[in-house]
C-alpha positions as a printed NumPy array, in Angstrom:
array([[108.272, 119.731,  84.763],
       [109.558, 120.768,  88.278],
       [110.852, 117.775,  90.345],
       [109.438, 116.716,  93.512],
       [110.733, 118.557,  96.713],
       [110.949, 117.426, 100.402],
       [109.791, 120.734, 101.614],
       [107.8  , 123.896, 100.849],
       [108.674, 126.792, 102.953],
       [105.773, 129.424, 103.631],
       [106.755, 132.543, 105.44 ],
       [106.071, 136.259, 106.072],
       [108.982, 138.264, 104.491],
       [108.69 , 141.251, 107.023],
       [109.342, 139.044, 110.104],
       [111.116, 135.73 , 108.761],
       [112.957, 136.129, 105.43 ],
       [116.306, 135.809, 106.845],
       [115.27 , 132.941, 109.217],
       [113.638, 131.189, 106.309],
       [116.965, 131.45 , 104.25 ],
       [119.021, 130.131, 107.12 ],
       [116.557, 127.196, 107.458],
       [116.7  , 126.382, 103.837],
       [120.512, 126.39 , 103.793],
       [120.568, 124.008, 106.944],
       [118.168, 121.657, 105.32 ],
       [119.9  , 121.634, 101.962],
       [123.234, 120.863, 103.719],
       [121.662, 117.757, 104.971],
       [120.497, 116.662, 101.591],
       [116.776, 117.689, 101.633],
       [115.351, 119.612,  98.605],
       [113.631, 122.76 ,  99.678],
       [111.181, 125.012,  97.768],
       [111.875, 128.516,  98.736],
       [110.26 , 131.312,  96.88 ],
       [113.394, 133.577,  96.96 ],
       [115.387, 130.778,  95.139],
       [112.704, 128.588,  93.35 ],
       [110.687, 130.998,  91.049],
       [112.412, 131.792,  87.714],
       [111.771, 135.129,  86.2  ],
       [109.032, 135.771,  83.686],
       [106.58 , 133.03 ,  85.017],
       [103.062, 133.016,  86.634],
       [104.034, 133.566,  90.172],
       [100.877, 132.141,  91.706],
       [101.071, 129.04 ,  89.511],
       [104.694, 128.379,  90.567],
       [103.711, 128.414,  94.106],
       [100.731, 126.226,  93.649],
       [102.872, 123.787,  91.853],
       [105.376, 124.059,  94.455],
       [103.164, 123.126,  97.118],
       [101.79 , 120.08 ,  95.261],
       [105.129, 118.837,  94.427],
       [106.507, 119.02 ,  98.092],
       [106.058, 116.324, 100.603],
       [105.789, 118.728, 103.663],
       [104.304, 122.026, 104.077],
       [106.571, 124.005, 106.664],
       [104.729, 127.347, 107.775],
       [106.969, 129.661, 109.729],
       [104.662, 131.36 , 112.358],
       [104.969, 135.166, 112.741],
       [102.411, 138.059, 112.945],
       [103.151, 138.975, 109.37 ],
       [102.692, 135.298, 108.142],
       [ 99.559, 134.617, 109.825],
       [ 97.764, 137.899, 108.587],
       [ 99.364, 137.577, 105.039],
       [ 96.559, 136.951, 102.396],
       [ 99.493, 135.317, 100.166],
       [100.469, 132.95 , 103.026],
       [ 96.717, 132.186, 103.739],
       [ 96.285, 131.023, 100.006],
       [ 99.295, 128.838, 100.361],
       [ 97.886, 127.193, 103.599],
       [ 94.456, 126.743, 101.886],
       [ 96.222, 125.125,  98.887],
       [ 98.174, 122.793, 101.359],
       [ 95.073, 121.837, 103.291],
       [ 93.17 , 121.26 ,  99.877],
       [ 95.806, 118.853,  98.858],
       [ 95.946, 117.184, 102.48 ],
       [ 99.641, 118.075, 102.652],
       [101.634, 117.232, 105.908],
       [101.566, 120.569, 107.783],
       [104.509, 121.399, 109.945],
       [104.273, 124.729, 111.868],
       [107.478, 126.297, 113.201],
       [107.207, 129.131, 115.858],
       [109.558, 131.991, 115.021],
       [108.006, 135.181, 116.212],
       [105.11 , 135.266, 118.607],
       [104.874, 139.218, 118.915],
       [106.217, 142.24 , 117.196],
       [107.793, 144.517, 119.702],
       [107.467, 148.291, 119.757],
       [110.84 , 148.828, 118.543],
       [110.518, 146.519, 115.538],
       [107.222, 148.167, 114.675],
       [108.816, 151.638, 114.783],
       [111.621, 150.639, 112.506],
       [109.111, 149.521, 110.025],
       [106.96 , 152.576, 110.551],
       [109.393, 155.401, 111.204],
       [106.559, 158.041, 111.126],
       [104.175, 156.029, 113.332],
       [102.828, 157.63 , 116.275],
       [101.932, 156.189, 119.676],
       [ 98.238, 156.112, 118.816],
       [ 99.128, 154.218, 115.602],
       [100.896, 151.675, 117.688],
       [ 98.01 , 151.278, 120.049],
       [ 95.474, 150.803, 117.158],
       [ 97.932, 148.286, 115.729],
       [ 97.998, 146.344, 118.912],
       [ 94.156, 146.94 , 119.358],
       [ 93.703, 144.986, 116.157],
       [ 95.934, 142.28 , 117.232],
       [ 98.311, 142.79 , 114.296],
       [101.272, 142.645, 116.567],
       [100.538, 139.073, 117.572],
       [100.793, 135.765, 115.587],
       [ 97.746, 134.294, 117.295],
       [ 95.113, 136.924, 116.284],
       [ 94.892, 135.866, 112.567],
       [ 96.207, 132.303, 113.   ],
       [ 94.551, 129.833, 110.264],
       [ 92.635, 127.027, 111.986],
       [ 94.488, 124.464, 110.251],
       [ 97.735, 125.666, 111.824],
       [ 96.182, 126.554, 115.099],
       [ 95.112, 123.006, 115.941],
       [ 98.637, 121.564, 115.453],
       [101.197, 121.173, 118.31 ],
       [104.354, 123.034, 117.57 ],
       [105.648, 122.948, 121.187],
       [108.855, 120.882, 120.031],
       [109.258, 123.23 , 117.034],
       [109.72 , 126.469, 118.765],
       [112.569, 128.549, 117.205],
       [111.467, 131.807, 118.843],
       [114.04 , 131.217, 121.761],
       [117.751, 131.138, 120.526],
       [118.552, 128.748, 123.328],
       [115.999, 126.235, 122.005],
       [116.848, 126.368, 118.208],
       [119.123, 123.369, 118.241],
       [116.688, 121.028, 119.942],
       [113.671, 122.717, 117.738],
       [115.854, 121.765, 114.46 ],
       [116.548, 118.369, 115.624],
       [112.652, 117.854, 116.301],
       [111.98 , 119.04 , 112.782],
       [114.514, 116.555, 111.197],
       [112.909, 113.824, 113.197],
       [109.352, 114.61 , 112.04 ],
       [110.534, 114.949, 108.346],
       [111.888, 111.35 , 108.632],
       [108.722, 109.98 , 110.191],
       [106.695, 108.055, 107.563],
       [108.807, 109.636, 104.88 ],
       [108.258, 106.84 , 102.211],
       [104.363, 107.066, 102.612],
       [104.534, 110.941, 102.459],
       [106.562, 110.852,  99.227],
       [103.974, 108.283,  97.896],
       [101.375, 110.734,  98.715],
       [103.062, 113.527,  96.695],
       [103.995, 111.211,  93.768],
       [100.41 , 109.796,  93.482],
       [ 98.851, 113.263,  93.812],
       [100.786, 114.785,  91.095],
       [ 99.868, 111.799,  88.746],
       [ 96.304, 112.324,  89.773],
       [ 96.426, 116.047,  89.159],
       [ 98.04 , 115.408,  85.568],
       [ 95.29 , 113.017,  84.788],
       [ 92.717, 115.505,  85.958],
       [ 94.276, 118.214,  83.866],
       [ 93.998, 115.831,  80.727],
       [ 90.194, 115.347,  81.132],
       [ 90.852, 112.146,  83.111],
       [ 91.934, 110.208,  80.064],
       [ 92.642, 106.477,  80.353],
       [ 96.36 , 106.834,  79.186],
       [ 97.127, 108.809,  82.257],
       [ 95.997, 106.061,  84.806],
       [ 98.212, 103.908,  86.789],
       [ 99.218, 100.471,  85.475],
       [101.131,  97.271,  86.427],
       [103.215,  97.358,  89.604],
       [102.825, 101.155,  90.069],
       [ 98.917, 100.541,  90.302],
       [ 99.421,  97.666,  92.78 ],
       [101.791,  99.871,  94.973],
       [ 99.136, 102.623,  94.826],
       [ 96.51 , 100.211,  95.856],
       [ 98.362,  99.198,  98.94 ],
       [ 99.162, 102.885,  99.758],
       [ 95.486, 103.709,  99.702],
       [ 94.457, 101.166, 102.178],
       [ 97.394, 101.587, 104.557],
       [ 95.997, 102.385, 108.061],
       [ 97.649, 103.932, 111.082],
       [ 95.95 , 102.028, 113.861],
       [ 97.752, 103.45 , 116.832],
       [ 98.762, 106.872, 115.617],
       [ 97.606, 109.757, 113.659],
       [ 98.57 , 109.489, 109.884],
       [101.112, 112.062, 108.604],
       [ 98.693, 112.969, 105.846],
       [ 95.624, 111.401, 104.27 ],
       [ 94.642, 110.752, 100.591],
       [ 92.602, 113.336,  98.843],
       [ 89.301, 112.578,  97.172],
       [ 91.225, 112.889,  94.097],
       [ 93.898, 110.303,  95.153],
       [ 90.965, 107.889,  95.951],
       [ 89.074, 108.453,  92.505],
       [ 92.394, 108.146,  90.514],
       [ 93.573, 104.839,  92.119],
       [ 90.157, 103.188,  91.966],
       [ 89.654, 104.309,  88.382],
       [ 93.096, 102.832,  87.55 ],
       [ 91.957,  99.502,  89.285],
       [ 88.621,  99.576,  87.267],
       [ 90.659, 100.12 ,  84.162],
       [ 92.679,  97.066,  84.959],
       [ 89.629,  94.98 ,  85.322],
       [ 87.9  ,  95.64 ,  82.125],
       [ 85.882,  98.354,  83.59 ],
       [ 84.144,  95.966,  85.894],
       [ 83.502,  97.153,  89.403],
       [ 82.997,  95.867,  92.968],
       [ 79.875,  97.812,  93.698],
       [ 76.936,  99.389,  91.619],
       [ 75.415, 102.102,  93.685],
       [ 71.644, 102.285,  93.089],
       [ 70.175, 105.543,  94.268],
       [ 67.528, 108.172,  93.334],
       [ 68.91 , 111.535,  92.122],
       [ 67.581, 113.563,  95.089],
       [ 69.881, 111.316,  97.283],
       [ 73.018, 112.116,  95.416],
       [ 74.707, 113.757,  98.5  ],
       [ 74.427, 110.565, 100.531],
       [ 75.497, 108.421,  97.398],
       [ 78.487, 110.551,  96.931],
       [ 79.418, 110.119, 100.744],
       [ 78.975, 106.248, 100.382],
       [ 80.968, 106.239,  97.212],
       [ 83.841, 108.263,  98.684],
       [ 83.867, 105.763, 101.741],
       [ 84.212, 102.623,  99.199],
       [ 86.942, 104.569,  97.346],
       [ 88.965, 105.273, 100.346],
       [ 88.89 , 101.509, 100.983],
       [ 90.137, 100.946,  97.4  ],
       [ 86.68 ,  99.522,  96.275],
       [ 85.58 , 100.266,  92.611],
       [ 82.214, 101.78 ,  92.151],
       [ 79.738, 102.345,  89.37 ],
       [ 77.503, 105.364,  89.442],
       [ 75.16 , 106.733,  86.769],
       [ 76.717, 110.285,  87.039],
       [ 80.255, 109.071,  86.536],
       [ 80.123, 106.025,  84.41 ],
       [ 77.619, 106.809,  81.538],
       [ 79.372, 108.223,  78.428],
       [ 77.626, 111.214,  76.657],
       [ 75.607, 109.82 ,  73.787],
       [ 75.372, 106.225,  74.943],
       [ 71.991, 104.365,  75.69 ],
       [ 71.29 , 105.337,  79.321],
       [ 69.208, 102.286,  80.321],
       [ 71.39 ,  99.909,  78.599],
       [ 74.503, 101.312,  80.302],
       [ 72.811, 101.168,  83.719],
       [ 71.892,  97.432,  83.302],
       [ 75.46 ,  96.64 ,  82.067],
       [ 76.646,  98.449,  85.21 ],
       [ 74.683,  96.072,  87.215],
       [ 75.749,  93.119,  85.273],
       [ 79.505,  93.971,  85.655],
       [ 79.617,  94.706,  89.472],
       [ 80.14 ,  92.221,  92.214],
       [ 77.42 ,  93.746,  94.486],
       [ 74.64 ,  96.181,  94.376],
       [ 74.177,  98.786,  97.225],
       [ 70.586,  99.917,  97.404],
       [ 70.235, 103.264,  98.962],
       [ 66.68 , 102.933, 100.639],
       [ 64.439, 106.108, 100.916],
       [ 61.17 , 107.426,  99.711],
       [ 62.759, 108.735,  96.531],
       [ 64.347, 105.445,  95.665],
       [ 61.198, 103.55 ,  96.34 ],
       [ 59.296, 105.782,  94.213],
       [ 61.956, 105.907,  91.481],
       [ 61.071, 103.649,  88.308],
       [ 64.652, 103.536,  87.47 ],
       [ 65.752, 102.201,  91.012],
       [ 62.987,  99.544,  90.895],
       [ 64.09 ,  98.437,  87.409],
       [ 67.726,  98.246,  88.578],
       [ 66.722,  96.231,  91.688],
       [ 64.754,  93.71 ,  89.685],
       [ 67.574,  93.287,  86.997],
       [ 70.019,  92.707,  90.022],
       [ 67.772,  90.194,  91.509],
       [ 67.17 ,  88.21 ,  88.15 ],
       [ 71.001,  87.93 ,  87.842],
       [ 71.265,  86.745,  91.503],
       [ 73.471,  89.723,  92.627],
       [ 74.284,  90.131,  96.166],
       [ 72.221,  93.219,  97.464],
       [ 73.128,  95.299, 100.343],
       [ 70.423,  97.721, 101.512],
       [ 71.325, 101.004, 103.278],
       [ 68.557, 102.963, 104.868],
       [ 69.182, 106.607, 104.572],
       [ 65.693, 108.126, 105.515],
       [ 62.6  , 106.79 , 107.118],
       [ 60.35 , 104.771, 104.679],
       [ 56.998, 103.262, 104.676],
       [ 57.958,  99.542, 105.208],
       [ 54.929,  98.412, 103.244],
       [ 56.584, 100.035, 100.171],
       [ 59.782,  98.104, 100.498],
       [ 59.815,  95.266,  97.712],
       [ 59.078,  91.944,  99.192],
       [ 62.104,  90.674,  97.426],
       [ 64.414,  92.454,  99.887],
       [ 62.394,  92.935, 102.869],
       [ 64.075,  90.08 , 104.614],
       [ 67.608,  91.412, 103.912],
       [ 69.416,  92.938, 106.81 ],
       [ 70.006,  96.637, 106.086],
       [ 72.647,  99.043, 107.506],
       [ 70.994, 101.954, 108.911],
       [ 72.328, 105.38 , 108.225],
       [ 69.157, 107.237, 109.089],
       [ 69.817, 106.921, 112.838],
       [ 73.306, 108.394, 112.664],
       [ 73.918, 111.436, 115.06 ],
       [ 77.784, 111.408, 115.318],
       [ 80.682, 110.804, 113.176],
       [ 81.255, 107.695, 115.265],
       [ 77.86 , 106.369, 114.247],
       [ 78.656, 106.691, 110.614],
       [ 82.232, 105.08 , 111.07 ],
       [ 80.444, 102.033, 112.706],
       [ 78.101, 101.784, 109.763],
       [ 81.15 , 102.213, 107.162],
       [ 82.818,  99.541, 108.973],
       [ 79.792,  97.039, 108.704],
       [ 79.441,  97.828, 104.989],
       [ 83.169,  97.173, 104.295],
       [ 82.925,  93.93 , 106.33 ],
       [ 79.923,  92.771, 104.238],
       [ 81.657,  93.496, 100.954],
       [ 84.832,  91.581, 102.072],
       [ 82.706,  88.543, 102.919],
       [ 83.069,  85.845, 100.039],
       [ 84.465,  88.624,  97.829],
       [ 86.276,  86.113,  95.632],
       [ 82.992,  84.142,  95.054],
       [ 81.046,  87.269,  94.062],
       [ 83.873,  88.501,  91.739],
       [ 83.845,  85.1  ,  89.995],
       [ 80.026,  85.098,  89.67 ],
       [ 80.396,  88.73 ,  87.957],
       [ 83.193,  87.679,  85.625],
       [ 81.342,  84.467,  84.347],
       [ 78.07 ,  86.234,  83.908],
       [ 79.477,  88.946,  82.103],
       [ 81.181,  86.575,  79.654],
       [ 78.121,  84.436,  79.322],
       [ 75.922,  87.525,  78.569],
       [ 78.608,  88.577,  75.919],
       [ 78.449,  85.143,  74.37 ],
       [ 74.782,  85.203,  74.133],
       [ 74.413,  88.621,  72.808],
       [ 76.909,  87.735,  70.045],
       [ 74.543,  84.896,  68.967],
       [ 76.477,  82.214,  71.034],
       [ 79.955,  83.278,  69.453],
       [ 82.203,  80.29 ,  70.104],
       [ 85.14 ,  82.741,  70.22 ],
       [ 83.901,  83.708,  73.6  ],
       [ 84.004,  80.285,  75.243],
       [ 86.381,  79.487,  77.927],
       [ 89.496,  77.447,  77.707],
       [ 92.229,  76.016,  79.843],
       [ 92.789,  77.062,  83.426],
       [ 89.891,  79.508,  82.949],
       [ 87.491,  76.682,  82.151],
       [ 88.644,  74.598,  85.016],
       [ 88.255,  77.389,  87.386],
       [ 84.649,  78.006,  86.071],
       [ 83.685,  74.474,  86.416],
       [ 84.865,  74.328,  90.052],
       [ 82.92 ,  77.626,  90.72 ],
       [ 79.73 ,  76.34 ,  89.154],
       [ 79.799,  73.332,  91.53 ],
       [ 80.056,  75.701,  94.374],
       [ 77.354,  78.02 ,  93.038],
       [ 74.784,  75.551,  92.558],
       [ 74.993,  74.899,  96.379],
       [ 75.038,  78.576,  97.318],
       [ 72.01 ,  79.438,  99.628],
       [ 71.516,  83.049,  98.357],
       [ 73.277,  83.989,  95.264],
       [ 73.405,  80.753,  93.296],
       [ 74.47 ,  80.656,  89.446],
       [ 71.869,  81.722,  86.758],
       [ 70.958,  79.17 ,  84.14 ],
       [ 72.863,  81.026,  81.436],
       [ 76.196,  80.701,  83.364],
       [ 75.856,  77.063,  83.551],
       [ 74.842,  76.817,  79.848],
       [ 78.078,  78.853,  78.994],
       [ 80.4  ,  76.795,  81.038],
       [ 78.886,  73.557,  79.837],
       [ 79.091,  74.654,  76.188],
       [ 82.799,  75.665,  76.762],
       [ 83.487,  72.166,  78.253],
       [ 82.176,  70.578,  75.118],
       [ 84.188,  72.485,  72.73 ],
       [ 87.237,  70.572,  71.006],
       [ 90.301,  71.141,  73.029],
       [ 92.531,  71.318,  70.024],
       [ 90.873,  74.544,  68.732],
       [ 93.78 ,  77.3  ,  68.278],
       [ 93.305,  80.898,  68.965],
       [ 93.528,  83.387,  66.291],
       [ 95.053,  86.361,  67.94 ],
       [ 97.041,  87.176,  71.161],
       [ 96.777,  90.888,  71.853],
       [ 99.678,  92.532,  73.594],
       [ 99.43 ,  95.959,  74.635],
       [100.174,  98.564,  77.399],
       [ 97.265,  99.217,  80.072],
       [ 97.539, 102.914,  79.125],
       [ 96.03 , 101.925,  75.856],
       [ 93.09 ,  99.87 ,  77.323],
       [ 90.247, 101.693,  75.738],
       [ 91.742, 101.136,  72.267],
       [ 92.683,  97.534,  73.067],
       [ 89.108,  96.847,  74.496],
       [ 87.656,  98.317,  71.322],
       [ 89.886,  96.304,  68.998],
       [ 89.303,  93.039,  71.009],
       [ 85.594,  93.596,  70.888],
       [ 85.595,  94.106,  67.167],
       [ 87.838,  91.106,  66.416],
       [ 85.475,  88.791,  68.557],
       [ 82.413,  90.306,  66.475],
       [ 84.424,  89.045,  63.395],
       [ 84.556,  85.464,  65.011],
       [ 88.133,  85.837,  65.704],
       [ 89.269,  83.919,  68.83 ],
       [ 91.258,  86.268,  70.912],
       [ 93.576,  86.064,  73.949],
       [ 92.997,  89.298,  75.877],
       [ 94.423,  89.498,  79.286],
       [ 91.291,  91.458,  80.86 ],
       [ 89.122,  88.452,  79.617],
       [ 91.449,  85.544,  79.605],
       [ 93.084,  85.027,  83.091],
       [ 90.879,  83.732,  86.005],
       [ 91.766,  84.955,  89.435],
       [ 94.417,  82.868,  91.092],
       [ 96.119,  81.759,  87.984],
       [ 99.866,  82.158,  87.431],
       [ 99.646,  85.297,  85.322],
       [103.05 ,  84.885,  83.362],
       [102.454,  81.239,  82.724],
       [ 98.865,  81.999,  81.277],
       [100.352,  84.687,  79.116],
       [102.929,  82.338,  77.642],
       [100.165,  79.573,  77.033],
       [ 97.994,  82.214,  75.396],
       [101.039,  83.234,  73.065],
       [101.53 ,  79.418,  72.389],
       [ 98.012,  78.676,  71.534],
       [ 97.678,  81.834,  69.183],
       [ 98.219,  82.017,  65.324],
       [ 99.074,  85.721,  65.428],
       [100.759,  88.066,  68.002],
       [ 99.019,  91.258,  67.697],
       [101.086,  94.156,  69.224],
       [ 99.429,  97.679,  69.847],
       [102.166, 100.191,  69.237],
       [102.222, 103.258,  71.483],
       [105.086, 105.113,  73.538],
       [104.07 , 103.135,  76.523],
       [103.996,  99.771,  74.91 ],
       [107.348,  99.96 ,  73.258],
       [108.918, 101.017,  76.283],
       [107.342,  98.281,  78.593],
       [109.579,  95.497,  79.795],
       [106.371,  93.343,  80.087],
       [105.332,  93.85 ,  76.446],
       [108.94 ,  93.229,  75.499],
       [109.01 ,  89.902,  77.242],
       [105.898,  88.938,  75.369],
       [107.557,  89.998,  72.036],
       [110.574,  87.842,  72.949],
       [108.498,  84.772,  73.655],
       [106.502,  85.146,  70.473],
       [109.619,  85.583,  68.417],
       [111.188,  82.332,  70.062],
       [108.062,  80.576,  68.857],
       [108.248,  82.035,  65.365],
       [104.706,  83.473,  65.871],
       [103.551,  85.811,  63.027],
       [103.725,  89.139,  64.392],
       [101.188,  91.872,  63.466],
       [101.719,  95.406,  64.642],
       [ 99.048,  98.097,  64.693],
       [ 99.905, 101.686,  65.375],
       [ 97.643, 103.332,  68.045],
       [ 99.725, 106.385,  68.596],
       [103.072, 107.739,  67.12 ],
       [106.064, 106.001,  68.322],
       [109.973, 106.429,  67.621],
       [111.077, 103.977,  65.168],
       [114.409, 103.97 ,  66.957],
       [112.694, 102.568,  70.164],
       [111.138,  99.536,  68.453],
       [111.985,  96.149,  69.413],
       [113.904,  94.568,  66.624],
       [111.269,  92.008,  65.97 ],
       [108.632,  94.763,  65.797],
       [110.801,  96.884,  63.526],
       [110.741,  94.087,  61.018],
       [106.926,  94.401,  60.584],
       [105.036,  96.896,  58.534],
       [102.393,  98.34 ,  61.061],
       [ 98.838,  98.891,  60.149],
       [ 98.038, 102.538,  60.962],
       [ 95.058, 103.273,  63.458],
       [ 96.247, 106.672,  64.327],
       [ 94.325, 109.599,  62.996],
       [ 92.775, 107.439,  60.21 ],
       [ 89.4  , 105.712,  59.72 ],
       [ 89.091, 102.968,  62.19 ],
       [ 86.823, 100.82 ,  60.025],
       [ 89.091, 100.997,  57.023],
       [ 92.317, 100.022,  59.152],
       [ 90.283,  97.296,  60.756],
       [ 89.409,  95.753,  57.402],
       [ 93.154,  95.769,  56.509],
       [ 93.825,  93.974,  59.685],
       [ 91.2  ,  91.433,  59.013],
       [ 92.838,  90.652,  55.683],
       [ 96.09 ,  90.248,  57.299],
       [ 94.881,  87.859,  59.848],
       [ 93.022,  85.783,  57.183],
       [ 96.175,  85.355,  55.008],
       [ 97.698,  81.667,  54.724],
       [ 95.326,  80.519,  57.582],
       [ 95.813,  76.964,  57.011],
       [ 99.727,  77.285,  57.271],
       [ 99.241,  79.406,  60.622],
       [ 96.577,  76.933,  62.142],
       [ 98.934,  74.054,  61.485],
       [102.04 ,  75.909,  62.848],
       [100.167,  76.557,  66.152],
       [ 98.716,  73.045,  66.465],
       [102.134,  71.311,  65.785],
       [103.847,  73.85 ,  68.16 ],
       [101.414,  73.047,  70.968],
       [101.832,  69.29 ,  70.694],
       [105.652,  69.871,  70.519],
       [105.505,  72.064,  73.723],
       [103.41 ,  69.5  ,  75.531],
       [105.875,  66.635,  74.438],
       [108.941,  68.622,  75.63 ],
       [107.397,  69.633,  78.89 ],
       [106.641,  66.009,  79.644],
       [110.135,  64.663,  79.306],
       [109.697,  63.863,  75.566],
       [107.635,  60.74 ,  76.23 ],
       [107.311,  58.443,  73.472],
       [103.472,  58.063,  73.749],
       [102.972,  61.782,  72.734],
       [104.865,  61.546,  69.439],
       [103.103,  61.717,  66.077],
       [101.963,  58.542,  64.401],
       [100.511,  57.409,  61.133],
       [ 98.625,  60.003,  58.977],
       [ 99.397,  62.701,  61.616],
       [103.028,  62.173,  61.173],
       [102.795,  62.176,  57.415],
       [100.702,  65.406,  57.356],
       [103.397,  66.956,  59.656],
       [106.076,  66.007,  57.461],
       [104.421,  67.301,  54.387],
       [103.914,  70.703,  56.183],
       [107.471,  70.971,  57.   ],
       [108.27 ,  70.444,  53.478],
       [105.932,  73.026,  52.247],
       [106.988,  75.599,  54.905],
       [109.992,  76.582,  52.932],
       [109.78 ,  80.257,  52.013],
       [106.815,  80.747,  54.193],
       [106.197,  82.902,  57.272],
       [106.242,  81.931,  59.955],
       [108.97 ,  79.238,  59.719],
       [108.831,  76.104,  61.721],
       [110.648,  76.16 ,  65.051],
       [113.547,  73.975,  65.938],
       [111.364,  72.205,  68.611],
       [108.681,  71.578,  65.872],
       [111.397,  69.939,  63.66 ],
       [112.878,  67.762,  66.51 ],
       [109.216,  66.675,  67.344],
       [108.611,  65.429,  63.834],
       [112.181,  63.885,  63.426],
       [111.697,  62.006,  66.71 ],
       [108.362,  60.893,  65.647],
       [109.682,  59.511,  62.467],
       [112.516,  57.894,  64.235],
       [110.23 ,  56.176,  66.716],
       [107.834,  55.182,  63.987],
       [110.768,  53.677,  61.925],
       [112.11 ,  51.873,  65.113],
       [108.591,  50.524,  65.716],
       [108.323,  49.213,  62.075],
       [111.643,  47.465,  62.411],
       [110.689,  45.972,  65.646],
       [107.296,  44.713,  64.024],
       [109.129,  43.39 ,  60.869],
       [111.76 ,  41.647,  63.118],
       [108.878,  40.067,  65.342],
       [106.918,  39.069,  62.221],
       [110.097,  37.629,  60.596],
       [110.667,  35.639,  63.827],
       [107.28 ,  34.371,  63.89 ],
       [107.139,  33.254,  60.416],
       [110.603,  31.348,  60.901],
       [109.06 ,  29.664,  63.904],
       [105.847,  28.642,  62.113],
       [107.932,  27.412,  59.076],
       [110.235,  25.44 ,  61.568],
       [107.136,  24.012,  63.314],
       [105.568,  23.013,  59.944],
       [108.68 ,  21.056,  58.82 ],
       [108.962,  19.293,  62.056],
       [105.43 ,  17.993,  61.874],
       [105.978,  16.776,  58.272],
       [108.923,  14.82 ,  59.334]])
């Protein structure tokens, strides 16, 4: 793969080949990397593909203006490619006009009439065939046509290349990742993850309030980054876009506006997989969105599907934002939304009108965004709990439960979009479950493998396995790292999904280290081929269960048998570990030590653990030993106290007799 470059140089050979070479040498002497076709295209390759790739991988597109360049079909193709990719365009004036003498050198047999015809067509001038994208850019400070001005023009070029250099490089990096994603049929594994995704989100929403941006994101940038965000949030979105199919053009415009603001969207033409139940998918899309934007038009008011979607959103107490896109019969607007303030796109005349509506829409979506996100997350979990016949494995725990309880109190007082009864039932049932119940499986994976991880987690929960899965188990505002550690502590098994991304991830490695420190039983499943030499030492000890290129159901049954093995030992290991950790974190208070039958049971478990996996941890051993010591001391104190009391009673009795 070709590396990224600072500059791509486009020029007309007849007029500017020598100048382009000199410019390249000067720039490279200053440390810039330059794509120059005379040096950058190897032999025996697709010439046009190399050029297209060179433009995509360059931060800046430098166009050397000359009559030959402006009328060259090759240069025009290069400009079109750069424009399509929203590259920073930098025109350099080199030759304004071809002189009569230069023309004669190139056409020795040319006659005066030929020259006249040449000029009559405007071919002698760089302005006649100038591309519109180049023509509108100011190049006054980048004029190399006058030898006396070249030094100043070169300095201006360097200053321009340095301006917003980091932002422009990010544009190139993200563009090439997006192109790679697109080339691979937009597969999940090519999306952004972790800190890289977070940086991309910040880049996408960066605004240049007081100056023109050096370049703007392409539509592909926007789609790529928002799909990465969606993938990181369990495919849930911020907006469900409800519209009739004849209004697709307007819907696409609204969707692009949202994506440019980093807002994730659900539309029926993008988010329904082939072969899936259309109606069920539409309803799930509404359930898993913070807001519903309803495009009001005669088409949507007459659409049976749009009315079903609207009714489902209303039943779930979703925030609905109507947008009027064409005049409608007011009487046909459903009574349920007639009182809602709508954004009027139908009266737009200028771009400024639409931009004002765009600002109103974004402001509406940002208002109380955290509340509506929590509403969505808890509703989605409650519906999943209900659809799995009130599966207790879906219930909330820990910080996630405390967050939900606080939200429910707020939601019950919300004037417009309160909680639905199912959310209350779900949270109340979660609150009533025993706090001592351990989890069966902690799922560790790379976000590039999210599709597989989601499928595996779903199947485990359907088998009544209590899972810790970060896309479901961390409430907003929680300390992410501490919640992960608590999840590992509370789980009987640490399940690691093997792939090239996960085995090379420092975050996954940290999770493995913590699980190993706690002597957790580690189970590995192979999702993609991996190099054995790259495996973490703790993972290399374990025979993986192969899910790559084999029947999923057969491998899954093998996984279930593994998870069910020696369940009592594992449950006690987790329970005792969590008690020991709580004791250790609270300065080893004596009040948290084991007593009576609990202490005896723990001691017997330690004795029976010889030769079993996982082995007890040193902390568990210290906890049980401290419990026994405290118990013995208490017994000695009690015996001493009883002995003293008996002696006192005997002495008192003797004195009474005397």
